Coordinates of C-alpha atoms in Angstrom, one line a residue:
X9 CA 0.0 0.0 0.0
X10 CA 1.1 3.4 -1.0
X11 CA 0.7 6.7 1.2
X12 CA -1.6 7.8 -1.4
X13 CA -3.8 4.8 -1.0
X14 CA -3.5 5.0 2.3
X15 CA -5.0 8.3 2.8
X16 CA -7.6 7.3 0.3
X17 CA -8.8 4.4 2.1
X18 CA -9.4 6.4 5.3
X19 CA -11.1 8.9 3.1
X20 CA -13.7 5.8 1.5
X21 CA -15.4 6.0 5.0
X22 CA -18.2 7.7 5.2
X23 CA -17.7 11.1 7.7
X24 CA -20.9 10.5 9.8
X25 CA -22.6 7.2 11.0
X26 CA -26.2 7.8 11.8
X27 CA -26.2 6.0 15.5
X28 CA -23.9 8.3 17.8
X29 CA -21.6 6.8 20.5
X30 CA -18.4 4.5 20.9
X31 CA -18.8 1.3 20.4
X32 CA -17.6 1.0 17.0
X33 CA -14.0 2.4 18.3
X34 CA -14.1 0.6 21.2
X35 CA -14.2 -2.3 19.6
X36 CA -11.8 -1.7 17.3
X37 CA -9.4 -0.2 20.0
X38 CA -9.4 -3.6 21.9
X39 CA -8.7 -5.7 18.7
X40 CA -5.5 -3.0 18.6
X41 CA -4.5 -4.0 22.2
X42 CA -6.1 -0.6 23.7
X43 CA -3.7 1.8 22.9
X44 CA -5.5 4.6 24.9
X45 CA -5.2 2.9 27.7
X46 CA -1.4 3.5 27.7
X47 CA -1.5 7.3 27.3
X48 CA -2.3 10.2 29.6
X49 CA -4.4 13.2 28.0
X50 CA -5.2 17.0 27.9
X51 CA -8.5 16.8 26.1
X52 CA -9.7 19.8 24.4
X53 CA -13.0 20.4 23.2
X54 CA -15.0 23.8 22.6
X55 CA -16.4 25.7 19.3
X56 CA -13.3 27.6 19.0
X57 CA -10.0 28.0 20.2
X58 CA -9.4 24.0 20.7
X59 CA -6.9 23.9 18.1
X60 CA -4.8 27.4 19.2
X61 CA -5.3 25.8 22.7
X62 CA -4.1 21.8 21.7
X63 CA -0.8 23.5 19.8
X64 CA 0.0 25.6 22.5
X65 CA -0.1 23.2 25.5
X66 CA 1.6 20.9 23.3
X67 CA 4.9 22.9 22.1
X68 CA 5.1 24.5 25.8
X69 CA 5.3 20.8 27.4
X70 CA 7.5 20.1 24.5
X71 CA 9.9 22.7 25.4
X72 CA 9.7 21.0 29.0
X73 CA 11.0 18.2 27.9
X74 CA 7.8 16.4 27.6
X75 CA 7.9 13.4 25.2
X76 CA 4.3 15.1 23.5
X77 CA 1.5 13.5 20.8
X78 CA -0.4 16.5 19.7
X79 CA -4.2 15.3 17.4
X80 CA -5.8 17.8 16.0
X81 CA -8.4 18.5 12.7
X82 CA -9.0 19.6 10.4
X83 CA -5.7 19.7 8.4
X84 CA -4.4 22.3 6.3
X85 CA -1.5 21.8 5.2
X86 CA -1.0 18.1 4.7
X87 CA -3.0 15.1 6.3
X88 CA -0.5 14.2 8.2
X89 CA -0.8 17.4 10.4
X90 CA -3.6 15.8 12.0
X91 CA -1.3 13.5 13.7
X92 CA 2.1 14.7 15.3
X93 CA 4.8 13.4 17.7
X94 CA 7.4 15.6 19.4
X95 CA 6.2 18.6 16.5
X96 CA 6.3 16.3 13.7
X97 CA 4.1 14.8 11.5
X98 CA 3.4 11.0 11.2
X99 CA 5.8 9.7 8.7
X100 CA 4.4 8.4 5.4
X101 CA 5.3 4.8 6.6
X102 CA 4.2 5.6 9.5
X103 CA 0.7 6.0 8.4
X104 CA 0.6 3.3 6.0
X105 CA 1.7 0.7 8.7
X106 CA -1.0 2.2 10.8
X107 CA -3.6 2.0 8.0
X108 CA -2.3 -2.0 7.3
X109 CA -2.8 -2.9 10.8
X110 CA -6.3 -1.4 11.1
X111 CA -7.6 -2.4 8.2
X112 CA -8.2 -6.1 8.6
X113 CA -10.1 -5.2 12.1
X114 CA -12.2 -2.5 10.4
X115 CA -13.1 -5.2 7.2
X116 CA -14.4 -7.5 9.6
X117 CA -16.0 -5.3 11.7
X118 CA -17.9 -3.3 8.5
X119 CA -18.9 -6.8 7.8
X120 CA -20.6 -6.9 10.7
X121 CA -22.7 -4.0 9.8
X122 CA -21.6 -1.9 12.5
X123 CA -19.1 0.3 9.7
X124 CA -16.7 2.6 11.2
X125 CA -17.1 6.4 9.8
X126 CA -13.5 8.2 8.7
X127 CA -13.7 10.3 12.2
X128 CA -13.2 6.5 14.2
X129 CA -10.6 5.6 11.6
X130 CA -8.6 8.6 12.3
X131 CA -8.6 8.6 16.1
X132 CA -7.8 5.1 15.9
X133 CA -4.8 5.3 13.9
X134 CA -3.5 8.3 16.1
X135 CA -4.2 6.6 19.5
X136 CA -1.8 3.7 17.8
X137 CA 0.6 6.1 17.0
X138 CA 1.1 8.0 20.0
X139 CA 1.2 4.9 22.2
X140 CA 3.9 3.1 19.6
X141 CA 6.5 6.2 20.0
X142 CA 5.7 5.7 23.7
X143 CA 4.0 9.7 23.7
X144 CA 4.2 11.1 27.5
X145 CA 1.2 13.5 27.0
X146 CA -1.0 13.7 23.9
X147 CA -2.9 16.8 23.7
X148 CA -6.3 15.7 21.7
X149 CA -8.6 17.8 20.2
X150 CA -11.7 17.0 20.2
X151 CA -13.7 16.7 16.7
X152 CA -17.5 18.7 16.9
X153 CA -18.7 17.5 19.9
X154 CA -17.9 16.0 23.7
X155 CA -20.2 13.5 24.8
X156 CA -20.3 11.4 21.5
X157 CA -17.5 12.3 20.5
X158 CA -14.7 9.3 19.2
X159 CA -11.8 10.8 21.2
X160 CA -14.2 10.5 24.3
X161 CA -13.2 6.7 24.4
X162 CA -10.0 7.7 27.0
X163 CA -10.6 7.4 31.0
X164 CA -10.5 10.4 32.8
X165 CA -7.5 12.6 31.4
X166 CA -5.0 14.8 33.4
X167 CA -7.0 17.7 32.7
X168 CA -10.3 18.4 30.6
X169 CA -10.7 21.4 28.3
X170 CA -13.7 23.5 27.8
X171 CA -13.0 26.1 25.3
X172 CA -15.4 28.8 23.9
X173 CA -18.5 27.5 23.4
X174 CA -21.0 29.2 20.9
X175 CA -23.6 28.2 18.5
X176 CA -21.9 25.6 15.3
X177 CA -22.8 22.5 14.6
X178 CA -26.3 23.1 15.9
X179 CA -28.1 20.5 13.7
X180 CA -25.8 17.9 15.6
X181 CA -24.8 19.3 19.1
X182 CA -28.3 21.3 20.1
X183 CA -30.0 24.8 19.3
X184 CA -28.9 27.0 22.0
X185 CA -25.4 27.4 24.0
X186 CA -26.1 24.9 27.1
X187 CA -27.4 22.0 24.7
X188 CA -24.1 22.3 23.1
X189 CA -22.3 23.0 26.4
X190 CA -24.1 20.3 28.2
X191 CA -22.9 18.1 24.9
X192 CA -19.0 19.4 25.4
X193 CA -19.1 18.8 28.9
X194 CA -19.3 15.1 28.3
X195 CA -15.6 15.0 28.5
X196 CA -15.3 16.0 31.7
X197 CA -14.8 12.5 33.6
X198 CA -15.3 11.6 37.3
X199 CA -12.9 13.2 40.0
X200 CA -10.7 15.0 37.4
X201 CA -9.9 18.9 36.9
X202 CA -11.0 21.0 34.0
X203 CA -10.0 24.1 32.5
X204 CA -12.3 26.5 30.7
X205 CA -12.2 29.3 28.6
X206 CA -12.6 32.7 30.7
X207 CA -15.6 34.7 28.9
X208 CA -17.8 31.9 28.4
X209 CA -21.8 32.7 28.2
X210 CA -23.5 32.7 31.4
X211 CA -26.2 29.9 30.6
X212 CA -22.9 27.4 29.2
X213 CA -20.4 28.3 32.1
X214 CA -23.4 27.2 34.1
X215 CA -23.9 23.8 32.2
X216 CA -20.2 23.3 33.1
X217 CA -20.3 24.2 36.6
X218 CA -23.2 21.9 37.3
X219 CA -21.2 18.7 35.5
X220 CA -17.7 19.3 37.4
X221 CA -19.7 19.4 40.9
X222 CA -21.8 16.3 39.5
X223 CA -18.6 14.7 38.1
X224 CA -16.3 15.6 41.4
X225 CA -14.0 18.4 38.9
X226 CA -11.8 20.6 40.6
X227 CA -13.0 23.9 37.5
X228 CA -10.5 26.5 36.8
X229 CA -10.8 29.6 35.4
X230 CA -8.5 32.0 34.3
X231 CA -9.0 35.9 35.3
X232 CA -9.4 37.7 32.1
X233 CA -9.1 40.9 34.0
X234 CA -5.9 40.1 35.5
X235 CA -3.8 40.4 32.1
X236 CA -1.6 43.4 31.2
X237 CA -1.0 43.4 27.2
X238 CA 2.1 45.2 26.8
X239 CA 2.4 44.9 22.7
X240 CA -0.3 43.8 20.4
X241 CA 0.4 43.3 16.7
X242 CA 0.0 41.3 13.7
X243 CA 2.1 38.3 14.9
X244 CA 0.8 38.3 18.4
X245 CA 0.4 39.6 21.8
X246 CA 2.6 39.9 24.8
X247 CA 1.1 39.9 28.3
X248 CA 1.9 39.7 31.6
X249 CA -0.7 37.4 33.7
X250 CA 0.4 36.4 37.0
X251 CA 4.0 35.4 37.4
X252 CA 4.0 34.8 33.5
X253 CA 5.5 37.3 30.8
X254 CA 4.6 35.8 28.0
X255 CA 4.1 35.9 23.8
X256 CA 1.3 34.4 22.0
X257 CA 2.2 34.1 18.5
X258 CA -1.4 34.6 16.9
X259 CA -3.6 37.9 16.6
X260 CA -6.0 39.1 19.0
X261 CA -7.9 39.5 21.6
X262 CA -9.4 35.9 21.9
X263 CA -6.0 34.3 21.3
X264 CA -5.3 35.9 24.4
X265 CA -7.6 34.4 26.1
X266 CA -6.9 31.5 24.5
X267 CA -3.4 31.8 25.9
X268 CA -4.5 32.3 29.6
X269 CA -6.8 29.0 29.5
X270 CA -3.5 27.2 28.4
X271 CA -1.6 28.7 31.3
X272 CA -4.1 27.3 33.7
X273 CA -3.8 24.1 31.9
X274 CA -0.4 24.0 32.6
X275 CA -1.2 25.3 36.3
X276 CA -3.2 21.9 36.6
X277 CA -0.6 20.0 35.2
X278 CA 2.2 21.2 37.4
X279 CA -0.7 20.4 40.3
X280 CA -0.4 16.7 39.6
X281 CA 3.4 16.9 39.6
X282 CA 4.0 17.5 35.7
X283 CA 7.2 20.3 35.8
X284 CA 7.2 23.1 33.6
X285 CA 9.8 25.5 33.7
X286 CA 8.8 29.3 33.1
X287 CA 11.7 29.1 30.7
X288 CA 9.4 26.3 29.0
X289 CA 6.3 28.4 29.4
X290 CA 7.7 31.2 27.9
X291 CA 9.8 29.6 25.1
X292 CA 7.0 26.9 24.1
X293 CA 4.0 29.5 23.4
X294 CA 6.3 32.1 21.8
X295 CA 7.2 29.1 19.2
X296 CA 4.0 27.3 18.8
X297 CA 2.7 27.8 15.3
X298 CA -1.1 27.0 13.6
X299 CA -1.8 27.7 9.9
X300 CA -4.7 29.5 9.4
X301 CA -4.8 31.4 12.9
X302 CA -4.9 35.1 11.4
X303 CA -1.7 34.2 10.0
X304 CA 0.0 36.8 8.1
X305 CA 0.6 35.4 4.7
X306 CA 2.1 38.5 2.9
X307 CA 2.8 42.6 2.9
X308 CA 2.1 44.9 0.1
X309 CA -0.7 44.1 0.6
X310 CA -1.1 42.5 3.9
X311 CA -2.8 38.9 3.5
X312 CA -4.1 37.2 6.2
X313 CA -5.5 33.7 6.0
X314 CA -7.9 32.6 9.1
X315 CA -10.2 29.6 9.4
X316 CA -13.0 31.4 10.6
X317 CA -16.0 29.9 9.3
X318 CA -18.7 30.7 12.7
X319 CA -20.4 33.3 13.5
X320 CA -18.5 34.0 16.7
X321 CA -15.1 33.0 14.8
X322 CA -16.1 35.9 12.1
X323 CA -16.9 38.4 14.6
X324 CA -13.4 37.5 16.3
X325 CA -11.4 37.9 13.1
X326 CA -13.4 41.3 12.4
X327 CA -12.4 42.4 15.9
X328 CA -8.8 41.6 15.2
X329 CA -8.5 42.9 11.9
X330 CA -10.0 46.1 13.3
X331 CA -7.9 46.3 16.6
X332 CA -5.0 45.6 13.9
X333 CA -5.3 48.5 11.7
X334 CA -6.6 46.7 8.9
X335 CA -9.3 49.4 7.4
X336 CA -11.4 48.0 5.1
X337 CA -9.9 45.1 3.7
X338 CA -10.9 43.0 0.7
X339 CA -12.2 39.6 1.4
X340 CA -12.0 36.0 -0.6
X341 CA -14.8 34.1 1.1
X342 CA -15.9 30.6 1.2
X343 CA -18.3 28.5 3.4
X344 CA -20.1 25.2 4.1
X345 CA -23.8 25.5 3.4
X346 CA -24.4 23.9 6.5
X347 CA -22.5 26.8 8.6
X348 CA -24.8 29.9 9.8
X349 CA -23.8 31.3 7.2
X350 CA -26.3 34.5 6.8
X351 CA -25.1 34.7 10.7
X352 CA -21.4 34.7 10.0
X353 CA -21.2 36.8 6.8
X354 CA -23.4 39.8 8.4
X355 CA -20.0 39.8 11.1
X356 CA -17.3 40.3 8.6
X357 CA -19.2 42.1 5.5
X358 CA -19.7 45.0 6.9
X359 CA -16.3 45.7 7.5
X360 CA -14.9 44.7 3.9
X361 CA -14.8 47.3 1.3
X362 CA -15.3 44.0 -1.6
X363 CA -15.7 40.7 -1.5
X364 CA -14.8 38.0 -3.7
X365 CA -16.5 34.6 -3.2
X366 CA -15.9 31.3 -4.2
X367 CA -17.4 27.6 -4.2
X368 CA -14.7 25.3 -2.2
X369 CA -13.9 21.8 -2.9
X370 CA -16.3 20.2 -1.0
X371 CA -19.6 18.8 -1.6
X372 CA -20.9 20.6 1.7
X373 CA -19.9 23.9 0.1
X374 CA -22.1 26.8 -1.1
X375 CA -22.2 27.9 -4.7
X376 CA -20.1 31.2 -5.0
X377 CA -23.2 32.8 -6.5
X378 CA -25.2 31.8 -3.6
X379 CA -22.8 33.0 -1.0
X380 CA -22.8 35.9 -3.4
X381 CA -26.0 36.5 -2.8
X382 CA -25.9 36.5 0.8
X383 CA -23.2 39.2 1.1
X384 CA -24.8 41.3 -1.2
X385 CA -27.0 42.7 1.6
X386 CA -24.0 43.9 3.9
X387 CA -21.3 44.4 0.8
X388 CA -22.4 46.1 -2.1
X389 CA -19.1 45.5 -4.3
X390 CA -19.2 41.5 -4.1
X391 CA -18.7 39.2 -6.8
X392 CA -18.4 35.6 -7.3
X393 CA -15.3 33.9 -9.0
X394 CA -14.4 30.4 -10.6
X395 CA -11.3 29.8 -9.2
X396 CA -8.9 30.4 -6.5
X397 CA -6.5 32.0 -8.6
X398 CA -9.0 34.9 -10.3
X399 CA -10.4 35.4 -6.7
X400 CA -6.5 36.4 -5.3
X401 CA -5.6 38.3 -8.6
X402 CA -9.3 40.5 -8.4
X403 CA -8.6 41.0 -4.6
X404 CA -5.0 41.7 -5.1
X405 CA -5.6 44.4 -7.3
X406 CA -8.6 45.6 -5.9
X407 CA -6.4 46.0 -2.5
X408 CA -3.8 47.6 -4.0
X409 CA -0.3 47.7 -2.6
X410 CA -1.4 49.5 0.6
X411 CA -4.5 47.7 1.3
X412 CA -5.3 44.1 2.8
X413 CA -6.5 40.8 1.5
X414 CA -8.7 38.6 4.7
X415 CA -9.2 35.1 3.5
X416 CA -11.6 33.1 5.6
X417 CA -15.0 31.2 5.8
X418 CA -13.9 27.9 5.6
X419 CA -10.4 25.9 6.4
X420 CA -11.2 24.1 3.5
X421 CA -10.4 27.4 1.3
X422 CA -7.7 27.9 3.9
X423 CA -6.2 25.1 2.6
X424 CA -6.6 25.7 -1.3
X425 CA -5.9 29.2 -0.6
X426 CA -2.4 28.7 1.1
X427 CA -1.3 25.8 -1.4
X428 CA -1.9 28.1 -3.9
X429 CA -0.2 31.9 -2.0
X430 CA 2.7 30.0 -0.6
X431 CA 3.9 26.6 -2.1
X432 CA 7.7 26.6 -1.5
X433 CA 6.3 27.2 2.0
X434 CA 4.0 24.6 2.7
X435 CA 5.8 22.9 5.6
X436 CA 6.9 26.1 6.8
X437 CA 6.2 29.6 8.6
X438 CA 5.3 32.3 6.5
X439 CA 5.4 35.3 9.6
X440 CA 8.3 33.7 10.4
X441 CA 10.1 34.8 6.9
X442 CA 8.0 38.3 6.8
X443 CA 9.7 38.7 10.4
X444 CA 12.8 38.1 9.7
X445 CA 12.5 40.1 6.2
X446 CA 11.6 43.0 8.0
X447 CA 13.9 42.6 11.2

């Protein structure tokens, strides 16, 4: 079996299975020898900020020394970003051995009529993974949900993570902020400690507070109040919260809280004897890296790419590009029908002086004239475009050499849109070489 096939044959299962719950891994975890059972866990779920916190957490306990499995999703870049050891990718053999060893367990138990759906596949082959290069601490992300959610197959972790929760994913999770916070809080697991977010909603911090007292949690929450930004700029923020000085290498203000749940995350850590240095604290943020995070793609103009593709991550990324300087920038925009998308789109529109929209590569993904359509009513100069290429060229030049470019609505078109912007660099930091251009 090739890589290629490989990744193909993970990709022939279908994405959802219609009956919810674990079983189906469970099973095929214990004809793997229960590889979970042999790792310790910071789980992460939330409607955003899961992925900025997962990297985060994972390069500072890295920098401590920490032998660290990182599992995140969606991938941008390369699937192999989903699944990392010590800040690198599963190798191509790697993957294929992992895919050869499942394979024969998921045939027979397809054959059954219980089929495994790509999601199971996937957390599967990384639990494998981390537990075969003997992985310390894994950091896993969480995929929509908590509850029902395939990574929730682990025992209680060393600390739970409850990010920001909003409204996404409400045909699945629930229709208002506690269904879906009463569906994340599933991870939380009797007499552990969890984290969560520090300006969460009133009804979902409730939800959580009622399942750690239920569930015997110690809940921490950071003190949003208590930070000191001392420089805020396109590649991040420094702060000083507590005893920590410290730089978070993505824009805004959510990243910052972002930022202070994973320093309370350590906090628990270090509770359970885990040590983590300040030097590693420090170091490990400052160098943690996430494509598609308002990353800076380019000057002249400025591009930034973010994954955005909520409501509450569009009115984030309209708050950042404001607090940035960014004065009405041009927009590339595509999205998944299934998104709020009327909701999202009225939180960046406004602010964008054109926008160009496109129909990603997806099958979930609305029509560029439709999307067109939508933010028509809060942009007047929009139009749609075939590809990615016209879209950058019309926004480039629309832009001009002082303007900016914001890509977002989907991490799907992150994905096309940075292959295409910046293909020497696709394993590689782009703000990093615009940093070190202008240093």
């Amino acid at each position: 079996m090739t890589y290629e096939q490989a990744v193909e044959y993970i990709h022939s299962f279908v994405r959802f299975t219609p009956v919810r719950g674990h079983h189906r891994l469970r099973t095929l975890l214990e004809k793997l020898g229960n590889p979970q059972a042999k790792l310790r866990f910071v789980h992460i779920t939330g409607t955003n900020g899961k992925g900025s916190a997962a990297v985060m957490t994972e390069s500072i306990l890295r920098a401590a020394g920490v032998k660290t499995g990182l599992f995140i999703s969606p991938f941008v870049l390369d699937f192999r970003e989903r699944i990392q050891a010590e800040g690198h990718w599963i190798s191509k053999r790697d993957l294929v051995e992992g895919v050869e060893t499942i394979r024969p367990f998921a045939m027979e138990q397809n054959a059954t009529g219980d089929a495994l759906n790509e999601f199971e596949i996937v957390t599967a082959l990384g639990l494998w993974y981390f537990a075969r290069q003997g992985c310390e601490i894994v950091c896993l992300e969480a995929g929509i949900g908590g509850e029902n959610d395939s990574t929730n197959v682990i025992g209680t972790p060393l600390v739970s993570v409850i990010m920001k929760v909003s409204l996404d994913h409400i045909g699945v999770l629930g229709h208002t902020v506690e269904e879906i916070a009463r569906e994340k809080a599933g991870i939380i697991k009797p007499g552990g400690i969890t984290v969560t977010y520090p300006e969460q909603e009133n009804g979902a911090l409730a939800v959580l507070m009622e399942a750690c007292a239920r569930r015997g949690n110690t809940l921490l929450i950071p003190n949003a109040a208590g930070v000191q930004v001392q420089e805020s700029k396109l590649f991040g923020t420094r702060f000083c919260y507590g005893n920590h000085t410290c730089t978070v290498p993505f824009a805004g203000a959510h990243q910052v809280n972002n930022a202070l749940t994973v320093l309370e995350i350590i906090n628990a850590l270090e509770q359970q004897g885990i040590q983590i240095p300040e030097e590693a604290v420090q170091k490990g943020m400052a160098a943690a890296r996430f494509p598609a995070r308002f990353e800076v793609l380019g000057e002249h103009p400025t591009i930034i790419l973010d994954g955005a593709h909520n409501p509450d991550g569009m009115a984030a990324l309209a708050r950042t590009a404001k607090g940035c300087g960014l004065s009405r920038p041009v927009a590339i925009l595509g999205m998944m029908r299934d998104k709020q998308v009327e909701q999202a789109v009225e939180k960046i529109a406004p602010l964008c002086k054109a926008v160009f929209t496109l129909t990603v590569d997806s099958p979930r993904a609305m029509s560029a004239k439709e999307l067109k359509d939508i933010v028509s009513r809060d942009c007047p100069d929009v139009r749609p475009c075939k590809s990615p290429e016209q879209a950058f060229s019309l926004a480039k030049e629309r832009a001009g050499e002082n303007g900016s470019i914001l890509i977002c609505g989907s991490l799907y078109l992150a994905s096309e849109m940075r292959k295409l912007l910046c293909p020497e660099w696709e394993t590689k930091d782009p703000a990093q070489k615009i940093q070190k251009e202008r240093d």
